[in-house]
PDB file of N, CA and C in Angstrom:
ATOM      1  N   MET J1217     -12.924 -72.837 -78.554  1.00 53.00           N
ATOM      2  CA  MET J1217     -11.548 -72.661 -78.819  1.00 53.00           C
ATOM      3  C   MET J1217     -10.679 -73.568 -77.901  1.00 53.00           C
ATOM      4  N   ILE J1218      -9.704 -74.196 -78.429  1.00 56.00           N
ATOM      5  CA  ILE J1218      -8.839 -75.040 -77.641  1.00 56.00           C
ATOM      6  C   ILE J1218      -7.608 -74.325 -77.259  1.00 56.00           C
ATOM      7  N   ASN J1219      -7.205 -74.326 -76.001  1.00 54.00           N
ATOM      8  CA  ASN J1219      -6.042 -73.671 -75.495  1.00 54.00           C
ATOM      9  C   ASN J1219      -4.951 -74.774 -75.465  1.00 54.00           C
ATOM     10  N   ASP J1220      -4.026 -74.723 -76.438  1.00 48.00           N
ATOM     11  CA  ASP J1220      -2.975 -75.730 -76.476  1.00 48.00           C
ATOM     12  C   ASP J1220      -1.625 -75.262 -75.904  1.00 48.00           C
ATOM     13  N   ALA J1221      -1.702 -74.219 -75.222  1.00 43.00           N
ATOM     14  CA  ALA J1221      -0.489 -73.678 -74.582  1.00 43.00           C
ATOM     15  C   ALA J1221      -0.065 -74.552 -73.449  1.00 43.00           C
ATOM     16  N   VAL J1222       1.203 -74.664 -73.229  1.00 37.00           N
ATOM     17  CA  VAL J1222       1.728 -75.514 -72.107  1.00 37.00           C
ATOM     18  C   VAL J1222       1.394 -74.746 -70.804  1.00 37.00           C
ATOM     19  N   PRO J1223       0.681 -75.396 -69.903  1.00 49.00           N
ATOM     20  CA  PRO J1223       0.333 -74.695 -68.610  1.00 49.00           C
ATOM     21  C   PRO J1223       1.562 -74.457 -67.871  1.00 49.00           C
ATOM     22  N   GLN J1224       1.593 -73.302 -67.184  1.00 55.00           N
ATOM     23  CA  GLN J1224       2.678 -72.953 -66.273  1.00 55.00           C
ATOM     24  C   GLN J1224       2.573 -73.838 -65.032  1.00 55.00           C
ATOM     25  N   LYS J1225       3.692 -74.218 -64.470  1.00 63.00           N
ATOM     26  CA  LYS J1225       3.699 -74.984 -63.190  1.00 63.00           C
ATOM     27  C   LYS J1225       3.152 -74.041 -62.123  1.00 63.00           C
ATOM     28  N   GLU J1226       2.047 -74.337 -61.538  1.00 69.00           N
ATOM     29  CA  GLU J1226       1.527 -73.536 -60.471  1.00 69.00           C
ATOM     30  C   GLU J1226       1.852 -74.065 -59.127  1.00 69.00           C
ATOM     31  N   ALA J1227       2.000 -73.148 -58.166  1.00 72.00           N
ATOM     32  CA  ALA J1227       2.269 -73.562 -56.831  1.00 72.00           C
ATOM     33  C   ALA J1227       1.043 -74.025 -56.185  1.00 72.00           C
ATOM     34  N   ARG J1228       1.024 -75.204 -55.657  1.00 90.00           N
ATOM     35  CA  ARG J1228      -0.105 -75.692 -54.952  1.00 90.00           C
ATOM     36  C   ARG J1228      -0.052 -75.337 -53.408  1.00 90.00           C
ATOM     37  N   TRP J1229       1.193 -75.178 -52.991  1.00 94.00           N
ATOM     38  CA  TRP J1229       1.365 -74.846 -51.510  1.00 94.00           C
ATOM     39  C   TRP J1229       1.880 -73.406 -51.447  1.00 94.00           C
ATOM     40  N   VAL J1230       1.238 -72.698 -50.524  1.00 96.00           N
ATOM     41  CA  VAL J1230       1.515 -71.230 -50.317  1.00 96.00           C
ATOM     42  C   VAL J1230       1.705 -70.964 -48.848  1.00 96.00           C
ATOM     43  N   VAL J1231       2.703 -70.139 -48.523  1.00 97.00           N
ATOM     44  CA  VAL J1231       2.827 -69.721 -47.078  1.00 97.00           C
ATOM     45  C   VAL J1231       2.317 -68.294 -47.031  1.00 97.00           C
ATOM     46  N   LEU J1232       1.430 -68.113 -46.126  1.00 97.00           N
ATOM     47  CA  LEU J1232       0.729 -66.793 -45.890  1.00 97.00           C
ATOM     48  C   LEU J1232       1.239 -66.160 -44.620  1.00 97.00           C
ATOM     49  N   VAL J1233       1.489 -64.884 -44.578  1.00 95.00           N
ATOM     50  CA  VAL J1233       1.892 -64.114 -43.419  1.00 95.00           C
ATOM     51  C   VAL J1233       0.781 -63.047 -43.188  1.00 95.00           C
ATOM     52  N   GLU J1234       0.244 -63.127 -41.974  1.00 94.00           N
ATOM     53  CA  GLU J1234      -0.728 -62.091 -41.581  1.00 94.00           C
ATOM     54  C   GLU J1234      -0.186 -61.320 -40.406  1.00 94.00           C
ATOM     55  N   ALA J1235      -0.427 -60.055 -40.388  1.00 89.00           N
ATOM     56  CA  ALA J1235       0.020 -59.272 -39.235  1.00 89.00           C
ATOM     57  C   ALA J1235      -1.078 -58.293 -38.684  1.00 89.00           C
ATOM     58  N   GLU J1236      -0.958 -57.975 -37.421  1.00 83.00           N
ATOM     59  CA  GLU J1236      -1.904 -57.059 -36.874  1.00 83.00           C
ATOM     60  C   GLU J1236      -1.876 -55.674 -37.571  1.00 83.00           C
ATOM     61  N   THR J1237      -2.972 -55.114 -37.810  1.00 75.00           N
ATOM     62  CA  THR J1237      -2.951 -53.746 -38.400  1.00 75.00           C
ATOM     63  C   THR J1237      -2.960 -52.661 -37.364  1.00 75.00           C
ATOM     64  N   ARG J1238      -3.447 -53.002 -36.172  1.00 65.00           N
ATOM     65  CA  ARG J1238      -3.414 -51.951 -35.081  1.00 65.00           C
ATOM     66  C   ARG J1238      -2.958 -52.634 -33.794  1.00 65.00           C
ATOM     67  N   PRO J1239      -1.677 -52.983 -33.667  1.00 55.00           N
ATOM     68  CA  PRO J1239      -1.190 -53.656 -32.488  1.00 55.00           C
ATOM     69  C   PRO J1239      -1.452 -52.847 -31.281  1.00 55.00           C
ATOM     70  N   GLY J1240      -1.831 -53.563 -30.217  1.00 55.00           N
ATOM     71  CA  GLY J1240      -1.983 -52.918 -28.901  1.00 55.00           C
ATOM     72  C   GLY J1240      -3.348 -52.284 -28.709  1.00 55.00           C
ATOM     73  N   TYR J1241      -4.236 -52.262 -29.775  1.00 57.00           N
ATOM     74  CA  TYR J1241      -5.511 -51.681 -29.570  1.00 57.00           C
ATOM     75  C   TYR J1241      -6.625 -52.823 -29.693  1.00 57.00           C
ATOM     76  N   GLU J1242      -6.812 -53.497 -28.505  1.00 61.00           N
ATOM     77  CA  GLU J1242      -7.602 -54.675 -28.479  1.00 61.00           C
ATOM     78  C   GLU J1242      -9.057 -54.468 -29.008  1.00 61.00           C
ATOM     79  N   GLU J1243      -9.646 -53.270 -28.785  1.00 66.00           N
ATOM     80  CA  GLU J1243     -11.024 -52.986 -29.151  1.00 66.00           C
ATOM     81  C   GLU J1243     -11.146 -52.896 -30.767  1.00 66.00           C
ATOM     82  N   ASN J1244     -10.056 -52.734 -31.363  1.00 68.00           N
ATOM     83  CA  ASN J1244     -10.082 -52.595 -32.853  1.00 68.00           C
ATOM     84  C   ASN J1244      -8.969 -53.491 -33.525  1.00 68.00           C
ATOM     85  N   HIS J1245      -8.878 -54.668 -33.005  1.00 70.00           N
ATOM     86  CA  HIS J1245      -7.885 -55.661 -33.404  1.00 70.00           C
ATOM     87  C   HIS J1245      -8.231 -56.289 -34.726  1.00 70.00           C
ATOM     88  N   ARG J1246      -7.344 -56.092 -35.699  1.00 81.00           N
ATOM     89  CA  ARG J1246      -7.599 -56.637 -37.028  1.00 81.00           C
ATOM     90  C   ARG J1246      -6.299 -57.274 -37.621  1.00 81.00           C
ATOM     91  N   TRP J1247      -6.531 -58.175 -38.551  1.00 85.00           N
ATOM     92  CA  TRP J1247      -5.379 -58.836 -39.200  1.00 85.00           C
ATOM     93  C   TRP J1247      -5.385 -58.442 -40.679  1.00 85.00           C
ATOM     94  N   GLN J1248      -4.237 -58.453 -41.315  1.00 90.00           N
ATOM     95  CA  GLN J1248      -4.124 -58.128 -42.630  1.00 90.00           C
ATOM     96  C   GLN J1248      -3.072 -59.116 -43.304  1.00 90.00           C
ATOM     97  N   LEU J1249      -3.395 -59.584 -44.524  1.00 94.00           N
ATOM     98  CA  LEU J1249      -2.389 -60.405 -45.246  1.00 94.00           C
ATOM     99  C   LEU J1249      -1.316 -59.550 -45.737  1.00 94.00           C
ATOM    100  N   VAL J1250      -0.071 -59.778 -45.225  1.00 91.00           N
ATOM    101  CA  VAL J1250       1.018 -58.937 -45.586  1.00 91.00           C
ATOM    102  C   VAL J1250       2.088 -59.559 -46.576  1.00 91.00           C
ATOM    103  N   ALA J1251       2.016 -60.829 -46.671  1.00 93.00           N
ATOM    104  CA  ALA J1251       2.933 -61.492 -47.540  1.00 93.00           C
ATOM    105  C   ALA J1251       2.421 -62.834 -48.015  1.00 93.00           C
ATOM    106  N   THR J1252       2.700 -63.173 -49.242  1.00 95.00           N
ATOM    107  CA  THR J1252       2.258 -64.484 -49.839  1.00 95.00           C
ATOM    108  C   THR J1252       3.583 -65.058 -50.490  1.00 95.00           C
ATOM    109  N   HIS J1253       3.908 -66.302 -50.121  1.00 95.00           N
ATOM    110  CA  HIS J1253       5.097 -66.958 -50.716  1.00 95.00           C
ATOM    111  C   HIS J1253       4.671 -68.259 -51.315  1.00 95.00           C
ATOM    112  N   ALA J1254       4.704 -68.328 -52.666  1.00 94.00           N
ATOM    113  CA  ALA J1254       4.364 -69.530 -53.370  1.00 94.00           C
ATOM    114  C   ALA J1254       5.536 -70.469 -53.368  1.00 94.00           C
ATOM    115  N   VAL J1255       5.247 -71.721 -53.080  1.00 95.00           N
ATOM    116  CA  VAL J1255       6.256 -72.774 -52.981  1.00 95.00           C
ATOM    117  C   VAL J1255       6.103 -73.716 -54.228  1.00 95.00           C
ATOM    118  N   ARG J1256       6.905 -73.498 -55.202  1.00 91.00           N
ATOM    119  CA  ARG J1256       6.770 -74.227 -56.452  1.00 91.00           C
ATOM    120  C   ARG J1256       7.360 -75.627 -56.482  1.00 91.00           C
ATOM    121  N   ASP J1257       8.353 -75.890 -55.668  1.00 92.00           N
ATOM    122  CA  ASP J1257       9.014 -77.221 -55.594  1.00 92.00           C
ATOM    123  C   ASP J1257       9.028 -77.712 -54.225  1.00 92.00           C
ATOM    124  N   GLY J1258       8.910 -78.993 -54.069  1.00 92.00           N
ATOM    125  CA  GLY J1258       9.086 -79.573 -52.745  1.00 92.00           C
ATOM    126  C   GLY J1258       7.844 -79.938 -51.951  1.00 92.00           C
ATOM    127  N   GLY J1259       6.683 -79.470 -52.456  1.00 93.00           N
ATOM    128  CA  GLY J1259       5.438 -79.832 -51.873  1.00 93.00           C
ATOM    129  C   GLY J1259       5.177 -79.267 -50.444  1.00 93.00           C
ATOM    130  N   ARG J1260       4.427 -79.928 -49.742  1.00 94.00           N
ATOM    131  CA  ARG J1260       3.975 -79.522 -48.357  1.00 94.00           C
ATOM    132  C   ARG J1260       5.203 -79.416 -47.502  1.00 94.00           C
ATOM    133  N   GLU J1261       6.094 -80.365 -47.553  1.00 95.00           N
ATOM    134  CA  GLU J1261       7.294 -80.376 -46.729  1.00 95.00           C
ATOM    135  C   GLU J1261       8.089 -79.114 -46.881  1.00 95.00           C
ATOM    136  N   ALA J1262       8.245 -78.725 -48.094  1.00 96.00           N
ATOM    137  CA  ALA J1262       9.052 -77.489 -48.337  1.00 96.00           C
ATOM    138  C   ALA J1262       8.290 -76.231 -47.884  1.00 96.00           C
ATOM    139  N   ALA J1263       6.934 -76.271 -48.005  1.00 96.00           N
ATOM    140  CA  ALA J1263       6.171 -75.165 -47.561  1.00 96.00           C
ATOM    141  C   ALA J1263       6.246 -75.086 -46.010  1.00 96.00           C
ATOM    142  N   ASP J1264       6.156 -76.183 -45.341  1.00 96.00           N
ATOM    143  CA  ASP J1264       6.223 -76.242 -43.815  1.00 96.00           C
ATOM    144  C   ASP J1264       7.621 -75.660 -43.413  1.00 96.00           C
ATOM    145  N   LYS J1265       8.639 -76.009 -44.134  1.00 97.00           N
ATOM    146  CA  LYS J1265       9.976 -75.596 -43.812  1.00 97.00           C
ATOM    147  C   LYS J1265      10.099 -74.056 -44.022  1.00 97.00           C
ATOM    148  N   LEU J1266       9.506 -73.505 -45.041  1.00 97.00           N
ATOM    149  CA  LEU J1266       9.572 -72.096 -45.268  1.00 97.00           C
ATOM    150  C   LEU J1266       8.686 -71.327 -44.214  1.00 97.00           C
ATOM    151  N   ALA J1267       7.591 -71.921 -43.794  1.00 97.00           N
ATOM    152  CA  ALA J1267       6.820 -71.309 -42.829  1.00 97.00           C
ATOM    153  C   ALA J1267       7.550 -71.197 -41.490  1.00 97.00           C
ATOM    154  N   ARG J1268       8.217 -72.231 -41.134  1.00 97.00           N
ATOM    155  CA  ARG J1268       9.058 -72.184 -39.861  1.00 97.00           C
ATOM    156  C   ARG J1268      10.072 -71.151 -39.959  1.00 97.00           C
ATOM    157  N   LYS J1269      10.777 -71.105 -41.100  1.00 96.00           N
ATOM    158  CA  LYS J1269      11.847 -70.077 -41.299  1.00 96.00           C
ATOM    159  C   LYS J1269      11.269 -68.681 -41.158  1.00 96.00           C
ATOM    160  N   LEU J1270      10.169 -68.422 -41.729  1.00 95.00           N
ATOM    161  CA  LEU J1270       9.583 -67.033 -41.735  1.00 95.00           C
ATOM    162  C   LEU J1270       9.108 -66.786 -40.283  1.00 95.00           C
ATOM    163  N   ALA J1271       8.532 -67.701 -39.540  1.00 94.00           N
ATOM    164  CA  ALA J1271       8.121 -67.513 -38.153  1.00 94.00           C
ATOM    165  C   ALA J1271       9.341 -67.119 -37.388  1.00 94.00           C
ATOM    166  N   MET J1272      10.515 -67.689 -37.616  1.00 92.00           N
ATOM    167  CA  MET J1272      11.661 -67.391 -36.781  1.00 92.00           C
ATOM    168  C   MET J1272      12.321 -66.080 -37.189  1.00 92.00           C
ATOM    169  N   GLU J1273      12.076 -65.677 -38.370  1.00 87.00           N
ATOM    170  CA  GLU J1273      12.851 -64.455 -38.901  1.00 87.00           C
ATOM    171  C   GLU J1273      12.057 -63.255 -39.299  1.00 87.00           C
ATOM    172  N   TYR J1274      10.798 -63.364 -39.556  1.00 83.00           N
ATOM    173  CA  TYR J1274       9.914 -62.291 -40.105  1.00 83.00           C
ATOM    174  C   TYR J1274       9.792 -61.266 -39.064  1.00 83.00           C
ATOM    175  N   VAL J1275       9.972 -59.953 -39.422  1.00 75.00           N
ATOM    176  CA  VAL J1275       9.776 -58.813 -38.499  1.00 75.00           C
ATOM    177  C   VAL J1275       8.626 -57.990 -39.058  1.00 75.00           C
ATOM    178  N   PRO J1276       7.507 -57.931 -38.320  1.00 72.00           N
ATOM    179  CA  PRO J1276       6.383 -57.207 -38.734  1.00 72.00           C
ATOM    180  C   PRO J1276       6.765 -55.640 -38.904  1.00 72.00           C
ATOM    181  N   GLY J1277       6.137 -54.986 -39.795  1.00 69.00           N
ATOM    182  CA  GLY J1277       6.528 -53.580 -40.075  1.00 69.00           C
ATOM    183  C   GLY J1277       6.191 -52.688 -38.872  1.00 69.00           C
ATOM    184  N   GLU J1278       5.310 -53.102 -37.920  1.00 68.00           N
ATOM    185  CA  GLU J1278       4.983 -52.326 -36.783  1.00 68.00           C
ATOM    186  C   GLU J1278       6.086 -52.390 -35.705  1.00 68.00           C
ATOM    187  N   VAL J1279       7.014 -53.305 -35.800  1.00 66.00           N
ATOM    188  CA  VAL J1279       8.048 -53.510 -34.739  1.00 66.00           C
ATOM    189  C   VAL J1279       9.184 -52.545 -35.111  1.00 66.00           C
ATOM    190  N   THR J1280       9.551 -51.710 -34.200  1.00 61.00           N
ATOM    191  CA  THR J1280      10.583 -50.720 -34.333  1.00 61.00           C
ATOM    192  C   THR J1280      11.907 -51.303 -33.743  1.00 61.00           C
ATOM    193  N   VAL J1281      12.945 -51.440 -34.534  1.00 62.00           N
ATOM    194  CA  VAL J1281      14.225 -51.910 -34.005  1.00 62.00           C
ATOM    195  C   VAL J1281      15.318 -50.933 -34.585  1.00 62.00           C
ATOM    196  N   GLU J1282      16.440 -50.884 -33.831  1.00 64.00           N
ATOM    197  CA  GLU J1282      17.662 -50.110 -34.294  1.00 64.00           C
ATOM    198  C   GLU J1282      18.196 -50.920 -35.446  1.00 64.00           C
ATOM    199  N   ALA J1283      18.963 -50.220 -36.327  1.00 71.00           N
ATOM    200  CA  ALA J1283      19.621 -50.782 -37.450  1.00 71.00           C
ATOM    201  C   ALA J1283      20.583 -51.902 -36.962  1.00 71.00           C
ATOM    202  N   GLY J1284      20.419 -53.046 -37.539  1.00 65.00           N
ATOM    203  CA  GLY J1284      21.230 -54.203 -37.186  1.00 65.00           C
ATOM    204  C   GLY J1284      20.765 -55.042 -36.022  1.00 65.00           C
ATOM    205  N   ASP J1285      19.755 -54.550 -35.304  1.00 65.00           N
ATOM    206  CA  ASP J1285      19.187 -55.302 -34.190  1.00 65.00           C
ATOM    207  C   ASP J1285      18.095 -56.237 -34.586  1.00 65.00           C
ATOM    208  N   THR J1286      17.742 -57.222 -33.788  1.00 67.00           N
ATOM    209  CA  THR J1286      16.621 -58.017 -34.027  1.00 67.00           C
ATOM    210  C   THR J1286      15.626 -57.872 -32.889  1.00 67.00           C
ATOM    211  N   PRO J1287      14.352 -57.923 -33.138  1.00 68.00           N
ATOM    212  CA  PRO J1287      13.374 -57.743 -32.059  1.00 68.00           C
ATOM    213  C   PRO J1287      13.308 -58.990 -31.107  1.00 68.00           C
ATOM    214  N   ALA J1288      12.872 -58.647 -29.899  1.00 75.00           N
ATOM    215  CA  ALA J1288      12.618 -59.752 -28.975  1.00 75.00           C
ATOM    216  C   ALA J1288      11.387 -60.548 -29.597  1.00 75.00           C
ATOM    217  N   ARG J1289      11.304 -61.809 -29.465  1.00 83.00           N
ATOM    218  CA  ARG J1289      10.241 -62.526 -30.019  1.00 83.00           C
ATOM    219  C   ARG J1289       9.903 -63.848 -29.250  1.00 83.00           C
ATOM    220  N   LYS J1290       8.681 -64.198 -29.297  1.00 89.00           N
ATOM    221  CA  LYS J1290       8.213 -65.474 -28.879  1.00 89.00           C
ATOM    222  C   LYS J1290       7.553 -66.124 -30.115  1.00 89.00           C
ATOM    223  N   VAL J1291       7.864 -67.396 -30.309  1.00 93.00           N
ATOM    224  CA  VAL J1291       7.398 -68.073 -31.450  1.00 93.00           C
ATOM    225  C   VAL J1291       6.616 -69.354 -30.955  1.00 93.00           C
ATOM    226  N   PHE J1292       5.282 -69.442 -31.350  1.00 95.00           N
ATOM    227  CA  PHE J1292       4.432 -70.516 -30.881  1.00 95.00           C
ATOM    228  C   PHE J1292       4.007 -71.367 -32.043  1.00 95.00           C
ATOM    229  N   ARG J1293       4.084 -72.728 -31.932  1.00 96.00           N
ATOM    230  CA  ARG J1293       3.460 -73.566 -32.976  1.00 96.00           C
ATOM    231  C   ARG J1293       2.149 -73.904 -32.564  1.00 96.00           C
ATOM    232  N   VAL J1294       1.112 -73.584 -33.400  1.00 95.00           N
ATOM    233  CA  VAL J1294      -0.311 -73.819 -33.080  1.00 95.00           C
ATOM    234  C   VAL J1294      -0.702 -75.188 -33.473  1.00 95.00           C
ATOM    235  N   ASN J1295      -1.691 -75.767 -32.834  1.00 93.00           N
ATOM    236  CA  ASN J1295      -2.142 -77.129 -33.096  1.00 93.00           C
ATOM    237  C   ASN J1295      -2.416 -77.412 -34.619  1.00 93.00           C
ATOM    238  N   ASP J1296      -2.859 -76.402 -35.334  1.00 92.00           N
ATOM    239  CA  ASP J1296      -3.229 -76.673 -36.803  1.00 92.00           C
ATOM    240  C   ASP J1296      -1.922 -76.604 -37.635  1.00 92.00           C
ATOM    241  N   GLY J1297      -0.765 -76.409 -37.012  1.00 91.00           N
ATOM    242  CA  GLY J1297       0.468 -76.389 -37.807  1.00 91.00           C
ATOM    243  C   GLY J1297       0.989 -74.964 -38.151  1.00 91.00           C
ATOM    244  N   SER J1298       0.134 -73.990 -37.888  1.00 96.00           N
ATOM    245  CA  SER J1298       0.570 -72.566 -38.211  1.00 96.00           C
ATOM    246  C   SER J1298       1.430 -72.035 -36.979  1.00 96.00           C
ATOM    247  N   TRP J1299       1.940 -70.881 -37.155  1.00 96.00           N
ATOM    248  CA  TRP J1299       2.808 -70.287 -36.228  1.00 96.00           C
ATOM    249  C   TRP J1299       2.255 -68.887 -35.821  1.00 96.00           C
ATOM    250  N   LEU J1300       2.385 -68.685 -34.499  1.00 93.00           N
ATOM    251  CA  LEU J1300       1.998 -67.303 -33.974  1.00 93.00           C
ATOM    252  C   LEU J1300       3.279 -66.690 -33.398  1.00 93.00           C
ATOM    253  N   VAL J1301       3.584 -65.509 -33.854  1.00 90.00           N
ATOM    254  CA  VAL J1301       4.777 -64.799 -33.417  1.00 90.00           C
ATOM    255  C   VAL J1301       4.463 -63.559 -32.695  1.00 90.00           C
ATOM    256  N   GLU J1302       5.032 -63.324 -31.577  1.00 86.00           N
ATOM    257  CA  GLU J1302       4.893 -62.086 -30.823  1.00 86.00           C
ATOM    258  C   GLU J1302       6.298 -61.417 -30.857  1.00 86.00           C
ATOM    259  N   GLY J1303       6.293 -60.198 -31.469  1.00 79.00           N
ATOM    260  CA  GLY J1303       7.472 -59.431 -31.589  1.00 79.00           C
ATOM    261  C   GLY J1303       7.386 -58.198 -30.694  1.00 79.00           C
ATOM    262  N   ARG J1304       8.538 -57.739 -30.160  1.00 75.00           N
ATOM    263  CA  ARG J1304       8.580 -56.518 -29.435  1.00 75.00           C
ATOM    264  C   ARG J1304       9.887 -55.766 -29.812  1.00 75.00           C
ATOM    265  N   GLY J1305       9.739 -54.516 -30.118  1.00 69.00           N
ATOM    266  CA  GLY J1305      10.860 -53.652 -30.505  1.00 69.00           C
ATOM    267  C   GLY J1305      11.317 -52.828 -29.375  1.00 69.00           C
ATOM    268  N   ILE J1306      12.039 -51.786 -29.734  1.00 71.00           N
ATOM    269  CA  ILE J1306      12.618 -50.913 -28.695  1.00 71.00           C
ATOM    270  C   ILE J1306      11.532 -50.140 -27.928  1.00 71.00           C
ATOM    271  N   ASP J1307      10.359 -50.035 -28.464  1.00 72.00           N
ATOM    272  CA  ASP J1307       9.320 -49.340 -27.668  1.00 72.00           C
ATOM    273  C   ASP J1307       8.482 -50.308 -26.749  1.00 72.00           C
ATOM    274  N   HIS J1308       8.882 -51.568 -26.871  1.00 70.00           N
ATOM    275  CA  HIS J1308       8.276 -52.721 -26.005  1.00 70.00           C
ATOM    276  C   HIS J1308       6.791 -52.967 -26.342  1.00 70.00           C
ATOM    277  N   LYS J1309       6.208 -52.400 -27.386  1.00 74.00           N
ATOM    278  CA  LYS J1309       4.888 -52.745 -27.835  1.00 74.00           C
ATOM    279  C   LYS J1309       4.907 -54.084 -28.399  1.00 74.00           C
ATOM    280  N   ARG J1310       3.795 -54.860 -27.996  1.00 77.00           N
ATOM    281  CA  ARG J1310       3.709 -56.228 -28.604  1.00 77.00           C
ATOM    282  C   ARG J1310       2.997 -56.184 -29.930  1.00 77.00           C
ATOM    283  N   THR J1311       3.523 -56.884 -30.914  1.00 81.00           N
ATOM    284  CA  THR J1311       2.852 -56.977 -32.227  1.00 81.00           C
ATOM    285  C   THR J1311       2.824 -58.491 -32.617  1.00 81.00           C
ATOM    286  N   LEU J1312       1.744 -58.899 -33.013  1.00 86.00           N
ATOM    287  CA  LEU J1312       1.524 -60.310 -33.349  1.00 86.00           C
ATOM    288  C   LEU J1312       1.487 -60.528 -34.912  1.00 86.00           C
ATOM    289  N   CYS J1313       1.947 -61.662 -35.362  1.00 89.00           N
ATOM    290  CA  CYS J1313       1.754 -62.048 -36.690  1.00 89.00           C
ATOM    291  C   CYS J1313       1.534 -63.563 -36.742  1.00 89.00           C
ATOM    292  N   ARG J1314       0.845 -64.059 -37.842  1.00 93.00           N
ATOM    293  CA  ARG J1314       0.656 -65.442 -37.964  1.00 93.00           C
ATOM    294  C   ARG J1314       1.251 -65.933 -39.328  1.00 93.00           C
ATOM    295  N   VAL J1315       1.830 -67.068 -39.258  1.00 96.00           N
ATOM    296  CA  VAL J1315       2.439 -67.683 -40.524  1.00 96.00           C
ATOM    297  C   VAL J1315       1.765 -68.994 -40.690  1.00 96.00           C
ATOM    298  N   ALA J1316       1.234 -69.255 -41.851  1.00 97.00           N
ATOM    299  CA  ALA J1316       0.529 -70.508 -42.109  1.00 97.00           C
ATOM    300  C   ALA J1316       0.829 -71.163 -43.428  1.00 97.00           C
ATOM    301  N   THR J1317       0.993 -72.464 -43.404  1.00 96.00           N
ATOM    302  CA  THR J1317       1.143 -73.197 -44.647  1.00 96.00           C
ATOM    303  C   THR J1317      -0.261 -73.475 -45.167  1.00 96.00           C
ATOM    304  N   THR J1318      -0.456 -73.102 -46.426  1.00 95.00           N
ATOM    305  CA  THR J1318      -1.837 -73.316 -46.971  1.00 95.00           C
ATOM    306  C   THR J1318      -1.721 -74.016 -48.345  1.00 95.00           C
ATOM    307  N   GLU J1319      -2.863 -74.626 -48.693  1.00 92.00           N
ATOM    308  CA  GLU J1319      -2.959 -75.376 -49.903  1.00 92.00           C
ATOM    309  C   GLU J1319      -4.019 -74.579 -50.881  1.00 92.00           C
ATOM    310  N   LEU J1320      -3.430 -74.147 -52.000  1.00 89.00           N
ATOM    311  CA  LEU J1320      -4.269 -73.462 -53.001  1.00 89.00           C
ATOM    312  C   LEU J1320      -5.200 -74.527 -53.614  1.00 89.00           C
ATOM    313  N   VAL J1321      -6.518 -74.386 -53.367  1.00 84.00           N
ATOM    314  CA  VAL J1321      -7.503 -75.348 -53.869  1.00 84.00           C
ATOM    315  C   VAL J1321      -8.333 -74.833 -55.013  1.00 84.00           C
ATOM    316  N   LEU J1322      -8.407 -73.512 -55.198  1.00 81.00           N
ATOM    317  CA  LEU J1322      -9.237 -72.909 -56.287  1.00 81.00           C
ATOM    318  C   LEU J1322      -8.509 -71.573 -56.687  1.00 81.00           C
ATOM    319  N   LYS J1323      -8.420 -71.364 -57.938  1.00 75.00           N
ATOM    320  CA  LYS J1323      -7.770 -70.116 -58.454  1.00 75.00           C
ATOM    321  C   LYS J1323      -8.711 -69.417 -59.440  1.00 75.00           C
TER     322      LYS J1323
END
């Protein structure tokens, strides 16, 4: 059977956000994929720009802040181009998240 439907434009570049599932518990430290952002236009450059924006603004669910406040944060650019973010809320607990530009190679 021939599929003659027009293929949808698929995103080749995707920004992934991972966050700690148990922040502060080093013996049971795990990561979980918490957000996926498909970048349909602009290619790698647009995906890198979105990753930087998310690294600067994303607040992990484990970080507690008062309404209208922003958490204290440190943002690190990693050698591979990804971002590591350390956030601290009103309880001063450290929570980490990673933001990475990725290329979808198989679906």
